[in-house]
Coordinates of C-alpha atoms in Angstrom, one line a residue:
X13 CA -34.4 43.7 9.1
X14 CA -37.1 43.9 6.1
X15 CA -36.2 41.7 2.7
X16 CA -36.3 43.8 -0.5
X17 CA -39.2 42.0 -3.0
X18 CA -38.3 40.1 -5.5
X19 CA -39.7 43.0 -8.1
X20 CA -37.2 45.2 -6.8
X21 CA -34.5 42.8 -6.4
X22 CA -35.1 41.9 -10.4
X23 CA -35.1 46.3 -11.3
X24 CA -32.2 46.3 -9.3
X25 CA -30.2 43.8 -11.1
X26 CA -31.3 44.9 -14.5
X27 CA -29.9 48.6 -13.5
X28 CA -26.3 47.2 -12.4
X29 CA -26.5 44.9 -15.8
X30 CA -26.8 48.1 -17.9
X31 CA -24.3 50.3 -16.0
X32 CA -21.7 47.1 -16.6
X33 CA -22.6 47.1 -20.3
X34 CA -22.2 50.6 -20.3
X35 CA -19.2 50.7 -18.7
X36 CA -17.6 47.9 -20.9
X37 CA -18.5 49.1 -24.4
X38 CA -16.8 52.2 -23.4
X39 CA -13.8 50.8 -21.9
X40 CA -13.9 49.0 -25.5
X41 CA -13.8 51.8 -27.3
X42 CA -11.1 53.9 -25.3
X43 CA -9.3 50.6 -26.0
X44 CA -10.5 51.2 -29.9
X45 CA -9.4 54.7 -29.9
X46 CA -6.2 53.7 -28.5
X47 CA -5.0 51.5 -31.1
X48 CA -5.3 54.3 -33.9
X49 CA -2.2 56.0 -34.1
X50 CA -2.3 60.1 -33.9
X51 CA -1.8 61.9 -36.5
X52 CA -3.6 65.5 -38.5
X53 CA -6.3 64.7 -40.5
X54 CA -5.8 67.5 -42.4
X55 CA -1.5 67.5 -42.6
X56 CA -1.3 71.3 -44.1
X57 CA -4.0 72.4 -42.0
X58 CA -2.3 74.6 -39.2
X59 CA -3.2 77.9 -38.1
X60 CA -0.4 80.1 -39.2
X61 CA -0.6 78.8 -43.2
X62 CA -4.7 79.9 -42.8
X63 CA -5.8 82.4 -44.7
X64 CA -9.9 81.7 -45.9
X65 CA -12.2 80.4 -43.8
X66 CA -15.6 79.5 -46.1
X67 CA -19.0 78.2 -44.4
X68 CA -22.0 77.1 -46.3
X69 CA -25.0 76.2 -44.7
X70 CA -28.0 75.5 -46.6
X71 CA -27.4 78.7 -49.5
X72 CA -25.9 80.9 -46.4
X73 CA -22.1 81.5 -47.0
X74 CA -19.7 83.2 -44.8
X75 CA -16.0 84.1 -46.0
X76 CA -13.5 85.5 -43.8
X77 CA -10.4 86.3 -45.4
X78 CA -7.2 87.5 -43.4
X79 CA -5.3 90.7 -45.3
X80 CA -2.6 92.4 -44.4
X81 CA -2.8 90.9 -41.1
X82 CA -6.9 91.9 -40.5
X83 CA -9.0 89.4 -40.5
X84 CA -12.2 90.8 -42.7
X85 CA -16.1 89.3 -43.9
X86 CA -15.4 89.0 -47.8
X87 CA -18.7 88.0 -47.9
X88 CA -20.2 91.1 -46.4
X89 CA -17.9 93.8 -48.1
X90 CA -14.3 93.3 -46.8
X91 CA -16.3 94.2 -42.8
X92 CA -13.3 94.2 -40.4
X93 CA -14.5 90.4 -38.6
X94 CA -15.2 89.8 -35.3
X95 CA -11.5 88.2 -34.4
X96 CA -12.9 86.4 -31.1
X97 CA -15.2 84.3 -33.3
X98 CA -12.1 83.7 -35.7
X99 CA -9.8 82.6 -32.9
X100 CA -12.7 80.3 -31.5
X101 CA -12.6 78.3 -35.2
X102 CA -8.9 78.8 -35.6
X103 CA -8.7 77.0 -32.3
X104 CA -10.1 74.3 -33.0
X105 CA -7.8 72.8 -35.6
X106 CA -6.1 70.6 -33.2
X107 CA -8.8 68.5 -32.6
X108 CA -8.4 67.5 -35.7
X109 CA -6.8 63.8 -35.1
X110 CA -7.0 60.8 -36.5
X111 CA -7.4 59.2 -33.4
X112 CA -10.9 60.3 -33.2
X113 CA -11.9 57.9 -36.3
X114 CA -15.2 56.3 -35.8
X115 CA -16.5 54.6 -39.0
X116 CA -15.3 54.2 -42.3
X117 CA -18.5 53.2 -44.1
X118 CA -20.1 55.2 -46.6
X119 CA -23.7 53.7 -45.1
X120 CA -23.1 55.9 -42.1
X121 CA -22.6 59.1 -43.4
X122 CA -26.6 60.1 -43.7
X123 CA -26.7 58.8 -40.2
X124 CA -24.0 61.4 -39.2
X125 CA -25.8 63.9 -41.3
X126 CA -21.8 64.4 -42.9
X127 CA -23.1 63.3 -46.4
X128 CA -22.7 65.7 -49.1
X129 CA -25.9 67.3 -48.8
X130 CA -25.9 67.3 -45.3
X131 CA -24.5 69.3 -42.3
X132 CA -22.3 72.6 -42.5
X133 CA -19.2 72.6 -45.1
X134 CA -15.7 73.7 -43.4
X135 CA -13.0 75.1 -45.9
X136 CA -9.5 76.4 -45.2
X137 CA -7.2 77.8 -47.9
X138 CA -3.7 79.4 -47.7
X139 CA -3.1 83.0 -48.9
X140 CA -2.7 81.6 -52.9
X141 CA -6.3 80.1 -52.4
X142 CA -4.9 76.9 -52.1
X143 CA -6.8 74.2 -50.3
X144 CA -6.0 73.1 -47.2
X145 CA -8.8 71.2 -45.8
X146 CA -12.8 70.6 -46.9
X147 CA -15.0 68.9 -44.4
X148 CA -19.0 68.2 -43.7
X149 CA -19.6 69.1 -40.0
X150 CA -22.4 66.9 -39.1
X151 CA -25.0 66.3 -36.2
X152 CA -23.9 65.9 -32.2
X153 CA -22.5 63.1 -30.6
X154 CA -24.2 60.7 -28.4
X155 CA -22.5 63.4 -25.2
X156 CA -24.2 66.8 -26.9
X157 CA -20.6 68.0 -26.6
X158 CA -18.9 66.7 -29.9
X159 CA -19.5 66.7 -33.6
X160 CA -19.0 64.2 -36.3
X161 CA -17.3 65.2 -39.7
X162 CA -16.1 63.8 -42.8
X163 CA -13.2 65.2 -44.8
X164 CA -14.5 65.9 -48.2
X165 CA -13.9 63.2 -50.6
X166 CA -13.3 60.4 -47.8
X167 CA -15.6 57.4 -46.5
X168 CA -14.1 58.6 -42.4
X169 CA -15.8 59.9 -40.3
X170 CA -14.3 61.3 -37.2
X171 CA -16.0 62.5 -33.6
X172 CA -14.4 65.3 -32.8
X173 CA -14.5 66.0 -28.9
X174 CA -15.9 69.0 -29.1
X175 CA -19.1 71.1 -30.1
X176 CA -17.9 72.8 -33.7
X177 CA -21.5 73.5 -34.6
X178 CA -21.5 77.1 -32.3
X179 CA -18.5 78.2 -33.7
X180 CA -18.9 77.7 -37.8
X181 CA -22.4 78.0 -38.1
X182 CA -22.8 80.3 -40.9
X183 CA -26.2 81.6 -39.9
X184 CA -25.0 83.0 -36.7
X185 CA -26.2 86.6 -35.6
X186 CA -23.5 88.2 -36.5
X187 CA -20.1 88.0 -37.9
X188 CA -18.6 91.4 -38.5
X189 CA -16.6 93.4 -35.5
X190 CA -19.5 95.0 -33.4
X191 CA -16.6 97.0 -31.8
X192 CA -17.9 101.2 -32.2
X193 CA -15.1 102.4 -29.8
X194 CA -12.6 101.2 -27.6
X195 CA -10.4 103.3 -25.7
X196 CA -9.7 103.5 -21.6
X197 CA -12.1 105.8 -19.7
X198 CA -9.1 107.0 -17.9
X199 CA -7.3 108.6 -20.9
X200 CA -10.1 110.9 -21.5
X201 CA -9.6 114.4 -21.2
X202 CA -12.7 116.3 -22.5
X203 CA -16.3 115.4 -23.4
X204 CA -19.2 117.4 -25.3
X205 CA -22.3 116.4 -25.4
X206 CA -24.8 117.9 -28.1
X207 CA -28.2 116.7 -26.9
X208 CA -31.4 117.2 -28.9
X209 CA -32.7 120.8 -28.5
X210 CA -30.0 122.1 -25.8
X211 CA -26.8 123.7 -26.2
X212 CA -23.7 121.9 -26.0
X213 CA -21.9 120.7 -22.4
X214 CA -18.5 120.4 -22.3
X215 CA -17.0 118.6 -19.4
X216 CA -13.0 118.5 -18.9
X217 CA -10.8 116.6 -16.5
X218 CA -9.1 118.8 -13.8
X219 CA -5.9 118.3 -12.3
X220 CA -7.0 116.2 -10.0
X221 CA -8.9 113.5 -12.3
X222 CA -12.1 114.8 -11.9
X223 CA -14.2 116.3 -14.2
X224 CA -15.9 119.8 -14.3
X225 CA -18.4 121.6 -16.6
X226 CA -16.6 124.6 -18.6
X227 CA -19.4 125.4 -20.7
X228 CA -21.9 126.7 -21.2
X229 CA -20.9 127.6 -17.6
X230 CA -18.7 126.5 -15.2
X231 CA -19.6 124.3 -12.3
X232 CA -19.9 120.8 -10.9
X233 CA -21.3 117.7 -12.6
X234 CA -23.3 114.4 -11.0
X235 CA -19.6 112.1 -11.0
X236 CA -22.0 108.7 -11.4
X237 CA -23.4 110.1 -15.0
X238 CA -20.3 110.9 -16.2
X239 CA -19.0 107.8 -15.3
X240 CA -21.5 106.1 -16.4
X241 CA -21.0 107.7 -19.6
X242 CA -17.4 107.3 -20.2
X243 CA -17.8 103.1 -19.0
X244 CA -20.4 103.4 -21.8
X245 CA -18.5 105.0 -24.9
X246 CA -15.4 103.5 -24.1
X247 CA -16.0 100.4 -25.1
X248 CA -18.7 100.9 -26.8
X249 CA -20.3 98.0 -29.3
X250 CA -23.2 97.8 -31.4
X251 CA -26.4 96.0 -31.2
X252 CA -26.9 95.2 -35.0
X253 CA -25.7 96.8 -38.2
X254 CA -28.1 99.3 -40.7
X255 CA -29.2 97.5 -43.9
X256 CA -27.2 98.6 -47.0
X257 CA -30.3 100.7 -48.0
X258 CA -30.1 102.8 -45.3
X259 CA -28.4 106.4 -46.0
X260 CA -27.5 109.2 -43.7
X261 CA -30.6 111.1 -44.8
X262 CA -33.2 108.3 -44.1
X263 CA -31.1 107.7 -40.6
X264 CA -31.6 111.3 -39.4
X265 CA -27.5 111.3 -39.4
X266 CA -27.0 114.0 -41.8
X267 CA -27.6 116.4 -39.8
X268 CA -27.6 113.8 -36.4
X269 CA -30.2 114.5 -34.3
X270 CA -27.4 114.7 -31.2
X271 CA -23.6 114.1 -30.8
X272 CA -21.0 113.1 -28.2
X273 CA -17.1 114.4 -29.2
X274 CA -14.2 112.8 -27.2
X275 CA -10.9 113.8 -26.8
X276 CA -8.0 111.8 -25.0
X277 CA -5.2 112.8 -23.5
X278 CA -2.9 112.5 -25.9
X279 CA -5.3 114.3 -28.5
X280 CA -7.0 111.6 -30.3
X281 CA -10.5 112.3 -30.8
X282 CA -13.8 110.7 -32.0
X283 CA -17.1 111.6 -32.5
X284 CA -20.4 109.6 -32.5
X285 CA -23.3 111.3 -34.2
X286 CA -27.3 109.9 -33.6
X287 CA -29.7 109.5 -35.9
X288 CA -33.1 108.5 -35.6
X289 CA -34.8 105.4 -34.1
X290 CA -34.9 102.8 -36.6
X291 CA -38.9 101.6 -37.7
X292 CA -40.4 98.8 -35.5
X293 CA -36.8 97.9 -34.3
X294 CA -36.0 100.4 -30.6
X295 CA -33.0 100.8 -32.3
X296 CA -31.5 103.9 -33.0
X297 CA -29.0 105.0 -35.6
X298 CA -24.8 105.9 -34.7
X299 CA -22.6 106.2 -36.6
X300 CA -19.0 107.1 -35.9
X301 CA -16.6 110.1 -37.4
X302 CA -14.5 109.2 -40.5
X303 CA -16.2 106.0 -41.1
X304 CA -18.8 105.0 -43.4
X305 CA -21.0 102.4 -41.6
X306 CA -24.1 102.5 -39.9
X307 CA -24.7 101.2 -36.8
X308 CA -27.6 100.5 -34.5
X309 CA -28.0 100.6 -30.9
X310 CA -30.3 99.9 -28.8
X311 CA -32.8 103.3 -27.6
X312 CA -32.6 102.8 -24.2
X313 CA -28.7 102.9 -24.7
X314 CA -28.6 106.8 -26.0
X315 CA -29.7 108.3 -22.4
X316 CA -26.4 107.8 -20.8
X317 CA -24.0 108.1 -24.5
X318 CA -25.3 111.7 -24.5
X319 CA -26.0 113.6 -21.1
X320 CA -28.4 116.4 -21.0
X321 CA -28.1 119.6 -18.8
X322 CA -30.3 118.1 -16.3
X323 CA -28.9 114.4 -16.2
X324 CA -24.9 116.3 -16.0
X325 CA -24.9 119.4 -14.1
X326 CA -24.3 118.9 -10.2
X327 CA -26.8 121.7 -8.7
X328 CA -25.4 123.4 -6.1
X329 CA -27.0 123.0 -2.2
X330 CA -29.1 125.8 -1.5
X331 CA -27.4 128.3 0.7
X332 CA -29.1 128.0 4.8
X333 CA -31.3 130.9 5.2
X334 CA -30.0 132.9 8.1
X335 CA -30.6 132.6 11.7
X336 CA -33.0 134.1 13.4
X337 CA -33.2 136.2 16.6
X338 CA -32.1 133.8 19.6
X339 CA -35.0 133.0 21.8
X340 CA -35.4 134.8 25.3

């Protein structure tokens, strides 16, 4: 049986020597944790008294402001907000426990990057604008999966056990609701499409759940475009928003270049006119009926929102010439 060497042997030994070190200074300080009692760092912080979220980052400032029980981008003219990326923040405040203290010295704060220049600052208020909790949100812990922060005014500093950096970042793509429609395919009962330089194509839903072309003539239409097309507009979500320079006239809405009209079942209706392709972006201009914002899609989106005569209309099988003469 071969002997290890004595080099190996040594490597070997160090290893196991770290991995018990390792193992015992964080046995110590699960013990640590343990002895600090539980409790809300932040007492009034809970998420039904929430009404103002505020994140600062560097001179970028995102407020979202819940009213009349919608939660809305203040900072970006009372936008209806992206509630998914509320909930994610709103979620959070549990973690917010005492028993995740980890230092109490003010030399550790710029090590933390929680100082209070550093990191992103967290504010909740209550519908009066009353304060309910101010925090720095520093760098990651030593896992990559938490985050350090320091409640304003306080030497503590706590690890919470969980990344909060992806869910306040104030710089983040986007924060207002990207939602253009949303509606189930299944309800819809009629579609017209108004493509660039063609007539319009109306398609309705027969008796039997299918659609048909009424107009400009009757007949059959291709069933994977227009499901394609009803997956696509019925929940239907924008790429980016229009600067506030934009107007209709420089986004070739007014008139739109083309046009897709809905109508459900029940006899709700919308309408999504299309402007022109946005400069140097492959994103063209939608906006929606009775609404005021300008949205952008991607171009390679429009093809299946608005079906042209050739892309919809199911041609018929060409009819079998007749036979001929039987052979003798």
């Amino acid at each position: 049986m071969p002997t290890m060497r004595p080099r190996t042997m040594i490597i070997l030994a160090a290893m196991a020597a770290v991995l018990l070190l390792l193992a015992w200074t964080t046995r110590r300080a699960e013990r640590e944790r343990e002895t600090i009692p539980s409790g809300a760092i932040f007492p009034g912080l809970v998420r039904a008294a929430v009404a103002e979220i505020r994140l600062s980052d560097e001179g970028a400032t995102v407020v979202l402001r819940e009213e009349e029980g919608q939660w809305r981008v203040a900072s970006e003219g009372r936008y209806p907000a992206d509630t998914l990326a509320v909930s994610r923040i709103l979620d959070k405040l549990p973690l917010l426990d005492r028993r995740h203290l980890r230092s109490t010295s003010p030399a550790m704060q710029e090590r933390f990057e929680v100082g209070d220049a550093q990191g992103i600052e967290l504010a909740f208020a209550d519908s009066r604008g009353g304060e309910l909790g101010r925090m720095r949100v520093g760098k990651s812990g030593p896992d990559f999966r938490s985050q350090y922060v320091r409640p304003a005014g306080s030497n503590e500093v706590f690890l919470i056990p969980e990344n909060l950096r992806s869910v306040v970042d104030p710089r983040r793509a986007q924060w207002r609701d990207r939602t253009i429609f949303a509606f189930r395919s299944d309800e819809v009962a009629r579609l017209v499409f108004h493509p660039e330089g063609e007539e319009p194509l109306v398609a309705e839903r027969d008796a039997g759940g299918l659609f048909k072309l009424v107009a400009p003539e009757e007949g059959p239409v291709k069933a994977q475009a227009i499901d394609a097309s009803l997956r696509a507009l019925s929940n239907l979500r924008c790429d980016a928003f229009a600067d506030t320079s934009v107007t209709l006239e420089s986004a070739g809405l007014l008139p739109p270049r083309q046009r897709v009209e809905i109508q459900l079942q029940d006899g709700a209706s919308f309408g999504l006119d299309i402007g022109i392709e946005a400069p140097e972006e492959r994103r063209v201009f939608v906006k929606r009926d009775r609404a005021e914002t300008i949205f952008l899609l991607g171009a390679g989106r429009i093809a299946t929102l608005v079906r042209g005569a050739e892309d919809l209309r199911e041609t018929e099988p060409a009819p079998e010439p007749p036979a001929g003469p039987a052979d003798t």
